[in-house]
């Protein structure tokens, strides 16, 4: 799936690693659930626009998250 920049409609560069300076474990997105498997989590990735520098976060495991 292509990711298009929201600001300038340029195709963005995907799969950039997200980390906080001084902490290389990245950013984790977690959703709480009911029942046995009571949470699901995914590591956030970033896509970067090579034209204007806009950054968007996303996860690959979005289908595992409930609406
Ligand atoms: Zn852009």
PDB file of N, CA, C and O and ligand atoms in Angstrom:
ATOM      1  N   UNK A   1       0.841  -1.198   0.000  1.00  0.00           N
ATOM      2  CA  UNK A   1       0.000   0.000   0.000  1.00  0.00           C
ATOM      3  C   UNK A   1       0.881   1.254   0.000  1.00  0.00           C
ATOM      4  O   UNK A   1       1.786   1.391   0.809  1.00  0.00           O
ATOM      5  N   UNK A   2       0.629   2.132  -0.927  1.00  0.00           N
ATOM      6  CA  UNK A   2       1.365   3.391  -0.963  1.00  0.00           C
ATOM      7  C   UNK A   2       0.872   4.335   0.121  1.00  0.00           C
ATOM      8  O   UNK A   2      -0.310   4.358   0.434  1.00  0.00           O
ATOM      9  N   UNK A   3       1.777   5.101   0.666  1.00  0.00           N
ATOM     10  CA  UNK A   3       1.384   6.145   1.608  1.00  0.00           C
ATOM     11  C   UNK A   3       1.679   7.487   0.964  1.00  0.00           C
ATOM     12  O   UNK A   3       2.791   7.744   0.532  1.00  0.00           O
ATOM     13  N   UNK A   4       0.653   8.296   0.902  1.00  0.00           N
ATOM     14  CA  UNK A   4       0.774   9.604   0.252  1.00  0.00           C
ATOM     15  C   UNK A   4       0.778  10.681   1.325  1.00  0.00           C
ATOM     16  O   UNK A   4      -0.034  10.657   2.255  1.00  0.00           O
ATOM     17  N   UNK A   5       1.677  11.638   1.179  1.00  0.00           N
ATOM     18  CA  UNK A   5       1.789  12.737   2.144  1.00  0.00           C
ATOM     19  C   UNK A   5       0.487  13.545   2.211  1.00  0.00           C
ATOM     20  O   UNK A   5      -0.081  13.910   1.182  1.00  0.00           O
ATOM     21  N   UNK A   6       0.031  13.799   3.439  1.00  0.00           N
ATOM     22  CA  UNK A   6      -1.194  14.578   3.626  1.00  0.00           C
ATOM     23  C   UNK A   6      -1.004  16.038   3.242  1.00  0.00           C
ATOM     24  O   UNK A   6      -1.957  16.742   2.943  1.00  0.00           O
ATOM     25  N   UNK A   7       0.237  16.494   3.282  1.00  0.00           N
ATOM     26  CA  UNK A   7       0.489  17.917   3.046  1.00  0.00           C
ATOM     27  C   UNK A   7       0.692  18.231   1.568  1.00  0.00           C
ATOM     28  O   UNK A   7       0.209  19.234   1.076  1.00  0.00           O
ATOM     29  N   UNK A   8       1.427  17.368   0.849  1.00  0.00           N
ATOM     30  CA  UNK A   8       1.812  17.740  -0.523  1.00  0.00           C
ATOM     31  C   UNK A   8       1.579  16.617  -1.530  1.00  0.00           C
ATOM     32  O   UNK A   8       1.969  16.731  -2.686  1.00  0.00           O
ATOM     33  N   UNK A   9       0.941  15.497  -1.095  1.00  0.00           N
ATOM     34  CA  UNK A   9       0.556  14.405  -1.983  1.00  0.00           C
ATOM     35  C   UNK A   9       1.744  13.722  -2.673  1.00  0.00           C
ATOM     36  O   UNK A   9       1.618  13.132  -3.732  1.00  0.00           O
ATOM     37  N   UNK A  10       2.910  13.787  -2.063  1.00  0.00           N
ATOM     38  CA  UNK A  10       4.071  13.046  -2.548  1.00  0.00           C
ATOM     39  C   UNK A  10       4.061  11.647  -1.931  1.00  0.00           C
ATOM     40  O   UNK A  10       3.603  11.481  -0.809  1.00  0.00           O
ATOM     41  N   UNK A  11       4.575  10.641  -2.664  1.00  0.00           N
ATOM     42  CA  UNK A  11       4.655   9.306  -2.090  1.00  0.00           C
ATOM     43  C   UNK A  11       5.689   9.286  -0.971  1.00  0.00           C
ATOM     44  O   UNK A  11       6.802   9.767  -1.143  1.00  0.00           O
ATOM     45  N   UNK A  12       5.309   8.703   0.171  1.00  0.00           N
ATOM     46  CA  UNK A  12       6.172   8.756   1.344  1.00  0.00           C
ATOM     47  C   UNK A  12       7.076   7.536   1.435  1.00  0.00           C
ATOM     48  O   UNK A  12       6.790   6.490   0.873  1.00  0.00           O
ATOM     49  N   UNK A  13       8.175   7.671   2.178  1.00  0.00           N
ATOM     50  CA  UNK A  13       9.108   6.566   2.435  1.00  0.00           C
ATOM     51  C   UNK A  13       8.624   5.830   3.669  1.00  0.00           C
ATOM     52  O   UNK A  13       8.465   6.420   4.735  1.00  0.00           O
ATOM     53  N   UNK A  14       8.388   4.511   3.513  1.00  0.00           N
ATOM     54  CA  UNK A  14       7.823   3.729   4.604  1.00  0.00           C
ATOM     55  C   UNK A  14       8.916   3.049   5.414  1.00  0.00           C
ATOM     56  O   UNK A  14      10.087   3.092   5.066  1.00  0.00           O
ATOM     57  N   UNK A  15       8.482   2.362   6.486  1.00  0.00           N
ATOM     58  CA  UNK A  15       9.334   1.479   7.288  1.00  0.00           C
ATOM     59  C   UNK A  15      10.473   2.200   7.988  1.00  0.00           C
ATOM     60  O   UNK A  15      11.539   1.628   8.203  1.00  0.00           O
ATOM     61  N   UNK A  16      10.280   3.449   8.344  1.00  0.00           N
ATOM     62  CA  UNK A  16      11.291   4.130   9.143  1.00  0.00           C
ATOM     63  C   UNK A  16      11.092   3.747  10.606  1.00  0.00           C
ATOM     64  O   UNK A  16       9.966   3.664  11.089  1.00  0.00           O
ATOM     65  N   UNK A  17      12.194   3.482  11.287  1.00  0.00           N
ATOM     66  CA  UNK A  17      12.112   3.053  12.675  1.00  0.00           C
ATOM     67  C   UNK A  17      11.852   4.261  13.570  1.00  0.00           C
ATOM     68  O   UNK A  17      12.437   5.320  13.373  1.00  0.00           O
ATOM     69  N   UNK A  18      10.970   4.063  14.533  1.00  0.00           N
ATOM     70  CA  UNK A  18      10.657   5.129  15.482  1.00  0.00           C
ATOM     71  C   UNK A  18      11.359   4.839  16.791  1.00  0.00           C
ATOM     72  O   UNK A  18      11.227   3.752  17.333  1.00  0.00           O
ATOM     73  N   UNK A  19      12.132   5.785  17.298  1.00  0.00           N
ATOM     74  CA  UNK A  19      12.700   5.610  18.625  1.00  0.00           C
ATOM     75  C   UNK A  19      12.822   6.964  19.302  1.00  0.00           C
ATOM     76  O   UNK A  19      12.921   7.996  18.652  1.00  0.00           O
ATOM     77  N   UNK A  20      12.781   6.907  20.609  1.00  0.00           N
ATOM     78  CA  UNK A  20      12.962   8.112  21.402  1.00  0.00           C
ATOM     79  C   UNK A  20      14.446   8.241  21.703  1.00  0.00           C
ATOM     80  O   UNK A  20      15.105   7.244  22.007  1.00  0.00           O
ATOM     81  N   UNK A  21      14.969   9.426  21.621  1.00  0.00           N
ATOM     82  CA  UNK A  21      16.402   9.622  21.843  1.00  0.00           C
ATOM     83  C   UNK A  21      16.800   9.118  23.229  1.00  0.00           C
ATOM     84  O   UNK A  21      16.153   9.440  24.219  1.00  0.00           O
ATOM     85  N   UNK A  22      17.853   8.306  23.280  1.00  0.00           N
ATOM     86  CA  UNK A  22      18.281   7.739  24.553  1.00  0.00           C
ATOM     87  C   UNK A  22      17.552   6.456  24.908  1.00  0.00           C
ATOM     88  O   UNK A  22      17.884   5.793  25.874  1.00  0.00           O
ATOM     89  N   UNK A  23      16.537   6.100  24.163  1.00  0.00           N
ATOM     90  CA  UNK A  23      15.757   4.889  24.422  1.00  0.00           C
ATOM     91  C   UNK A  23      15.430   4.267  23.076  1.00  0.00           C
ATOM     92  O   UNK A  23      14.633   4.785  22.323  1.00  0.00           O
ATOM     93  N   UNK A  24      16.070   3.132  22.779  1.00  0.00           N
ATOM     94  CA  UNK A  24      15.957   2.575  21.438  1.00  0.00           C
ATOM     95  C   UNK A  24      14.868   1.512  21.323  1.00  0.00           C
ATOM     96  O   UNK A  24      14.818   0.770  20.359  1.00  0.00           O
ATOM     97  N   UNK A  25      14.007   1.451  22.310  1.00  0.00           N
ATOM     98  CA  UNK A  25      12.966   0.427  22.263  1.00  0.00           C
ATOM     99  C   UNK A  25      11.760   0.846  21.424  1.00  0.00           C
ATOM    100  O   UNK A  25      10.879   0.054  21.158  1.00  0.00           O
ATOM    101  N   UNK A  26      11.701   2.099  21.017  1.00  0.00           N
ATOM    102  CA  UNK A  26      10.623   2.520  20.129  1.00  0.00           C
ATOM    103  C   UNK A  26       9.345   2.866  20.861  1.00  0.00           C
ATOM    104  O   UNK A  26       9.307   2.951  22.089  1.00  0.00           O
ATOM    105  N   UNK A  27       8.289   3.039  20.088  1.00  0.00           N
ATOM    106  CA  UNK A  27       6.986   3.416  20.641  1.00  0.00           C
ATOM    107  C   UNK A  27       6.019   2.265  20.411  1.00  0.00           C
ATOM    108  O   UNK A  27       5.902   1.751  19.304  1.00  0.00           O
ATOM    109  N   UNK A  28       5.350   1.851  21.459  1.00  0.00           N
ATOM    110  CA  UNK A  28       4.424   0.731  21.384  1.00  0.00           C
ATOM    111  C   UNK A  28       2.992   1.244  21.467  1.00  0.00           C
ATOM    112  O   UNK A  28       2.669   2.063  22.330  1.00  0.00           O
ATOM    113  N   UNK A  29       2.158   0.744  20.577  1.00  0.00           N
ATOM    114  CA  UNK A  29       0.738   1.083  20.598  1.00  0.00           C
ATOM    115  C   UNK A  29      -0.009  -0.115  21.176  1.00  0.00           C
ATOM    116  O   UNK A  29       0.143  -1.234  20.681  1.00  0.00           O
ATOM    117  N   UNK A  30      -0.803   0.113  22.201  1.00  0.00           N
ATOM    118  CA  UNK A  30      -1.513  -0.989  22.861  1.00  0.00           C
ATOM    119  C   UNK A  30      -3.001  -0.699  22.924  1.00  0.00           C
ATOM    120  O   UNK A  30      -3.407   0.433  23.170  1.00  0.00           O
ATOM    121  N   UNK A  31      -3.793  -1.745  22.673  1.00  0.00           N
ATOM    122  CA  UNK A  31      -5.246  -1.628  22.835  1.00  0.00           C
ATOM    123  C   UNK A  31      -5.692  -2.659  23.847  1.00  0.00           C
ATOM    124  O   UNK A  31      -5.333  -3.839  23.753  1.00  0.00           O
ATOM    125  N   UNK A  32      -6.463  -2.210  24.835  1.00  0.00           N
ATOM    126  CA  UNK A  32      -6.995  -3.139  25.831  1.00  0.00           C
ATOM    127  C   UNK A  32      -8.205  -3.861  25.274  1.00  0.00           C
ATOM    128  O   UNK A  32      -9.003  -3.303  24.542  1.00  0.00           O
ATOM    129  N   UNK A  33      -8.317  -5.140  25.667  1.00  0.00           N
ATOM    130  CA  UNK A  33      -9.451  -5.947  25.226  1.00  0.00           C
ATOM    131  C   UNK A  33     -10.083  -6.635  26.412  1.00  0.00           C
ATOM    132  O   UNK A  33      -9.460  -6.798  27.448  1.00  0.00           O
ATOM    133  N   UNK A  34     -11.287  -7.116  26.211  1.00  0.00           N
ATOM    134  CA  UNK A  34     -11.924  -7.962  27.207  1.00  0.00           C
ATOM    135  C   UNK A  34     -11.469  -9.397  26.993  1.00  0.00           C
ATOM    136  O   UNK A  34     -11.047  -9.767  25.914  1.00  0.00           O
ATOM    137  N   UNK A  35     -11.583 -10.213  28.057  1.00  0.00           N
ATOM    138  CA  UNK A  35     -11.347 -11.631  27.904  1.00  0.00           C
ATOM    139  C   UNK A  35      -9.907 -12.045  28.113  1.00  0.00           C
ATOM    140  O   UNK A  35      -9.109 -11.313  28.680  1.00  0.00           O
ATOM    141  N   UNK A  36      -9.573 -13.244  27.624  1.00  0.00           N
ATOM    142  CA  UNK A  36      -8.290 -13.847  27.906  1.00  0.00           C
ATOM    143  C   UNK A  36      -7.118 -13.069  27.323  1.00  0.00           C
ATOM    144  O   UNK A  36      -6.144 -12.785  27.995  1.00  0.00           O
ATOM    145  N   UNK A  37      -7.203 -12.759  26.068  1.00  0.00           N
ATOM    146  CA  UNK A  37      -6.126 -11.991  25.449  1.00  0.00           C
ATOM    147  C   UNK A  37      -6.470 -10.519  25.634  1.00  0.00           C
ATOM    148  O   UNK A  37      -7.053  -9.893  24.767  1.00  0.00           O
ATOM    149  N   UNK A  38      -6.125 -10.018  26.821  1.00  0.00           N
ATOM    150  CA  UNK A  38      -6.739  -8.756  27.189  1.00  0.00           C
ATOM    151  C   UNK A  38      -5.994  -7.515  26.711  1.00  0.00           C
ATOM    152  O   UNK A  38      -6.358  -6.411  27.055  1.00  0.00           O
ATOM    153  N   UNK A  39      -4.964  -7.710  25.918  1.00  0.00           N
ATOM    154  CA  UNK A  39      -4.423  -6.536  25.243  1.00  0.00           C
ATOM    155  C   UNK A  39      -3.677  -6.962  23.988  1.00  0.00           C
ATOM    156  O   UNK A  39      -3.214  -8.090  23.863  1.00  0.00           O
ATOM    157  N   UNK A  40      -3.581  -6.068  23.072  1.00  0.00           N
ATOM    158  CA  UNK A  40      -2.827  -6.305  21.841  1.00  0.00           C
ATOM    159  C   UNK A  40      -1.907  -5.110  21.648  1.00  0.00           C
ATOM    160  O   UNK A  40      -2.273  -3.985  21.980  1.00  0.00           O
ATOM    161  N   UNK A  41      -0.720  -5.394  21.145  1.00  0.00           N
ATOM    162  CA  UNK A  41       0.200  -4.273  20.978  1.00  0.00           C
ATOM    163  C   UNK A  41       0.983  -4.413  19.681  1.00  0.00           C
ATOM    164  O   UNK A  41       1.124  -5.490  19.116  1.00  0.00           O
ATOM    165  N   UNK A  42       1.467  -3.284  19.205  1.00  0.00           N
ATOM    166  CA  UNK A  42       2.245  -3.248  17.981  1.00  0.00           C
ATOM    167  C   UNK A  42       3.243  -2.110  18.090  1.00  0.00           C
ATOM    168  O   UNK A  42       2.994  -1.114  18.773  1.00  0.00           O
ATOM    169  N   UNK A  43       4.382  -2.283  17.446  1.00  0.00           N
ATOM    170  CA  UNK A  43       5.369  -1.210  17.439  1.00  0.00           C
ATOM    171  C   UNK A  43       5.066  -0.223  16.314  1.00  0.00           C
ATOM    172  O   UNK A  43       4.809  -0.625  15.175  1.00  0.00           O
ATOM    173  N   UNK A  44       5.100   1.028  16.648  1.00  0.00           N
ATOM    174  CA  UNK A  44       4.835   2.064  15.654  1.00  0.00           C
ATOM    175  C   UNK A  44       6.012   2.212  14.700  1.00  0.00           C
ATOM    176  O   UNK A  44       7.166   2.145  15.093  1.00  0.00           O
ATOM    177  N   UNK A  45       5.684   2.381  13.425  1.00  0.00           N
ATOM    178  CA  UNK A  45       6.674   2.744  12.419  1.00  0.00           C
ATOM    179  C   UNK A  45       6.335   4.130  11.913  1.00  0.00           C
ATOM    180  O   UNK A  45       5.237   4.634  12.146  1.00  0.00           O
ATOM    181  N   UNK A  46       7.239   4.693  11.166  1.00  0.00           N
ATOM    182  CA  UNK A  46       6.973   6.021  10.624  1.00  0.00           C
ATOM    183  C   UNK A  46       7.184   6.017   9.119  1.00  0.00           C
ATOM    184  O   UNK A  46       7.995   5.263   8.590  1.00  0.00           O
ATOM    185  N   UNK A  47       6.435   6.846   8.440  1.00  0.00           N
ATOM    186  CA  UNK A  47       6.717   7.126   7.039  1.00  0.00           C
ATOM    187  C   UNK A  47       7.059   8.612   6.933  1.00  0.00           C
ATOM    188  O   UNK A  47       6.517   9.447   7.654  1.00  0.00           O
ATOM    189  N   UNK A  48       8.001   8.898   6.047  1.00  0.00           N
ATOM    190  CA  UNK A  48       8.547  10.247   5.932  1.00  0.00           C
ATOM    191  C   UNK A  48       8.350  10.747   4.511  1.00  0.00           C
ATOM    192  O   UNK A  48       8.615  10.024   3.544  1.00  0.00           O
ATOM    193  N   UNK A  49       7.900  11.972   4.383  1.00  0.00           N
ATOM    194  CA  UNK A  49       7.765  12.564   3.064  1.00  0.00           C
ATOM    195  C   UNK A  49       9.111  13.151   2.630  1.00  0.00           C
ATOM    196  O   UNK A  49       9.682  13.974   3.350  1.00  0.00           O
ATOM    197  N   UNK A  50       9.641  12.717   1.478  1.00  0.00           N
ATOM    198  CA  UNK A  50      10.932  13.234   1.032  1.00  0.00           C
ATOM    199  C   UNK A  50      10.835  14.641   0.441  1.00  0.00           C
ATOM    200  O   UNK A  50      11.848  15.264   0.136  1.00  0.00           O
ATOM    201  N   UNK A  51       9.623  15.138   0.286  1.00  0.00           N
ATOM    202  CA  UNK A  51       9.436  16.450  -0.324  1.00  0.00           C
ATOM    203  C   UNK A  51       9.307  17.574   0.699  1.00  0.00           C
ATOM    204  O   UNK A  51       9.889  18.636   0.540  1.00  0.00           O
ATOM    205  N   UNK A  52       8.521  17.326   1.768  1.00  0.00           N
ATOM    206  CA  UNK A  52       8.271  18.403   2.732  1.00  0.00           C
ATOM    207  C   UNK A  52       8.633  18.032   4.168  1.00  0.00           C
ATOM    208  O   UNK A  52       8.565  18.870   5.055  1.00  0.00           O
ATOM    209  N   UNK A  53       9.000  16.763   4.411  1.00  0.00           N
ATOM    210  CA  UNK A  53       9.411  16.383   5.751  1.00  0.00           C
ATOM    211  C   UNK A  53       8.291  15.968   6.672  1.00  0.00           C
ATOM    212  O   UNK A  53       8.522  15.714   7.859  1.00  0.00           O
ATOM    213  N   UNK A  54       7.070  15.868   6.165  1.00  0.00           N
ATOM    214  CA  UNK A  54       5.947  15.417   6.987  1.00  0.00           C
ATOM    215  C   UNK A  54       6.186  13.987   7.455  1.00  0.00           C
ATOM    216  O   UNK A  54       6.649  13.142   6.681  1.00  0.00           O
ATOM    217  N   UNK A  55       5.885  13.701   8.718  1.00  0.00           N
ATOM    218  CA  UNK A  55       6.065  12.371   9.289  1.00  0.00           C
ATOM    219  C   UNK A  55       4.717  11.826   9.728  1.00  0.00           C
ATOM    220  O   UNK A  55       3.933  12.530  10.368  1.00  0.00           O
ATOM    221  N   UNK A  56       4.414  10.573   9.365  1.00  0.00           N
ATOM    222  CA  UNK A  56       3.177   9.930   9.789  1.00  0.00           C
ATOM    223  C   UNK A  56       3.526   8.622  10.481  1.00  0.00           C
ATOM    224  O   UNK A  56       4.383   7.873  10.017  1.00  0.00           O
ATOM    225  N   UNK A  57       2.869   8.342  11.612  1.00  0.00           N
ATOM    226  CA  UNK A  57       3.053   7.073  12.306  1.00  0.00           C
ATOM    227  C   UNK A  57       2.011   6.071  11.848  1.00  0.00           C
ATOM    228  O   UNK A  57       0.880   6.434  11.530  1.00  0.00           O
ATOM    229  N   UNK A  58       2.404   4.797  11.822  1.00  0.00           N
ATOM    230  CA  UNK A  58       1.455   3.749  11.490  1.00  0.00           C
ATOM    231  C   UNK A  58       1.955   2.440  12.081  1.00  0.00           C
ATOM    232  O   UNK A  58       3.097   2.335  12.531  1.00  0.00           O
ATOM    233  N   UNK A  59       1.080   1.429  12.066  1.00  0.00           N
ATOM    234  CA  UNK A  59       1.484   0.079  12.464  1.00  0.00           C
ATOM    235  C   UNK A  59       1.088  -0.886  11.361  1.00  0.00           C
ATOM    236  O   UNK A  59       0.135  -0.648  10.619  1.00  0.00           O
ATOM    237  N   UNK A  60       1.848  -1.984  11.250  1.00  0.00           N
ATOM    238  CA  UNK A  60       1.520  -3.004  10.256  1.00  0.00           C
ATOM    239  C   UNK A  60       0.398  -3.918  10.732  1.00  0.00           C
ATOM    240  O   UNK A  60      -0.307  -4.519   9.937  1.00  0.00           O
ATOM    241  N   UNK A  61       0.239  -4.038  12.056  1.00  0.00           N
ATOM    242  CA  UNK A  61      -0.698  -5.020  12.624  1.00  0.00           C
ATOM    243  C   UNK A  61      -2.075  -4.414  12.847  1.00  0.00           C
ATOM    244  O   UNK A  61      -2.801  -4.844  13.730  1.00  0.00           O
ATOM    245  N   UNK A  62      -2.459  -3.430  12.069  1.00  0.00           N
ATOM    246  CA  UNK A  62      -3.717  -2.720  12.341  1.00  0.00           C
ATOM    247  C   UNK A  62      -4.926  -3.639  12.262  1.00  0.00           C
ATOM    248  O   UNK A  62      -5.944  -3.401  12.911  1.00  0.00           O
ATOM    249  N   UNK A  63      -4.841  -4.738  11.515  1.00  0.00           N
ATOM    250  CA  UNK A  63      -5.987  -5.647  11.395  1.00  0.00           C
ATOM    251  C   UNK A  63      -6.239  -6.425  12.673  1.00  0.00           C
ATOM    252  O   UNK A  63      -7.318  -6.963  12.864  1.00  0.00           O
ATOM    253  N   UNK A  64      -5.220  -6.513  13.545  1.00  0.00           N
ATOM    254  CA  UNK A  64      -5.400  -7.210  14.816  1.00  0.00           C
ATOM    255  C   UNK A  64      -6.115  -6.347  15.854  1.00  0.00           C
ATOM    256  O   UNK A  64      -6.555  -6.840  16.880  1.00  0.00           O
ATOM    257  N   UNK A  65      -6.229  -5.062  15.577  1.00  0.00           N
ATOM    258  CA  UNK A  65      -6.895  -4.159  16.514  1.00  0.00           C
ATOM    259  C   UNK A  65      -8.387  -4.133  16.230  1.00  0.00           C
ATOM    260  O   UNK A  65      -8.807  -4.148  15.067  1.00  0.00           O
ATOM    261  N   UNK A  66      -9.165  -4.101  17.316  1.00  0.00           N
ATOM    262  CA  UNK A  66     -10.611  -4.037  17.160  1.00  0.00           C
ATOM    263  C   UNK A  66     -11.060  -2.599  16.966  1.00  0.00           C
ATOM    264  O   UNK A  66     -10.470  -1.686  17.500  1.00  0.00           O
ATOM    265  N   UNK A  67     -12.155  -2.471  16.251  1.00  0.00           N
ATOM    266  CA  UNK A  67     -12.722  -1.136  16.056  1.00  0.00           C
ATOM    267  C   UNK A  67     -13.438  -0.683  17.329  1.00  0.00           C
ATOM    268  O   UNK A  67     -13.918  -1.488  18.072  1.00  0.00           O
TER     269      UNK A  67
HETATM  270 ZN1  LIG B   1       4.953  16.124   1.787  1.00  0.00          ZN
END
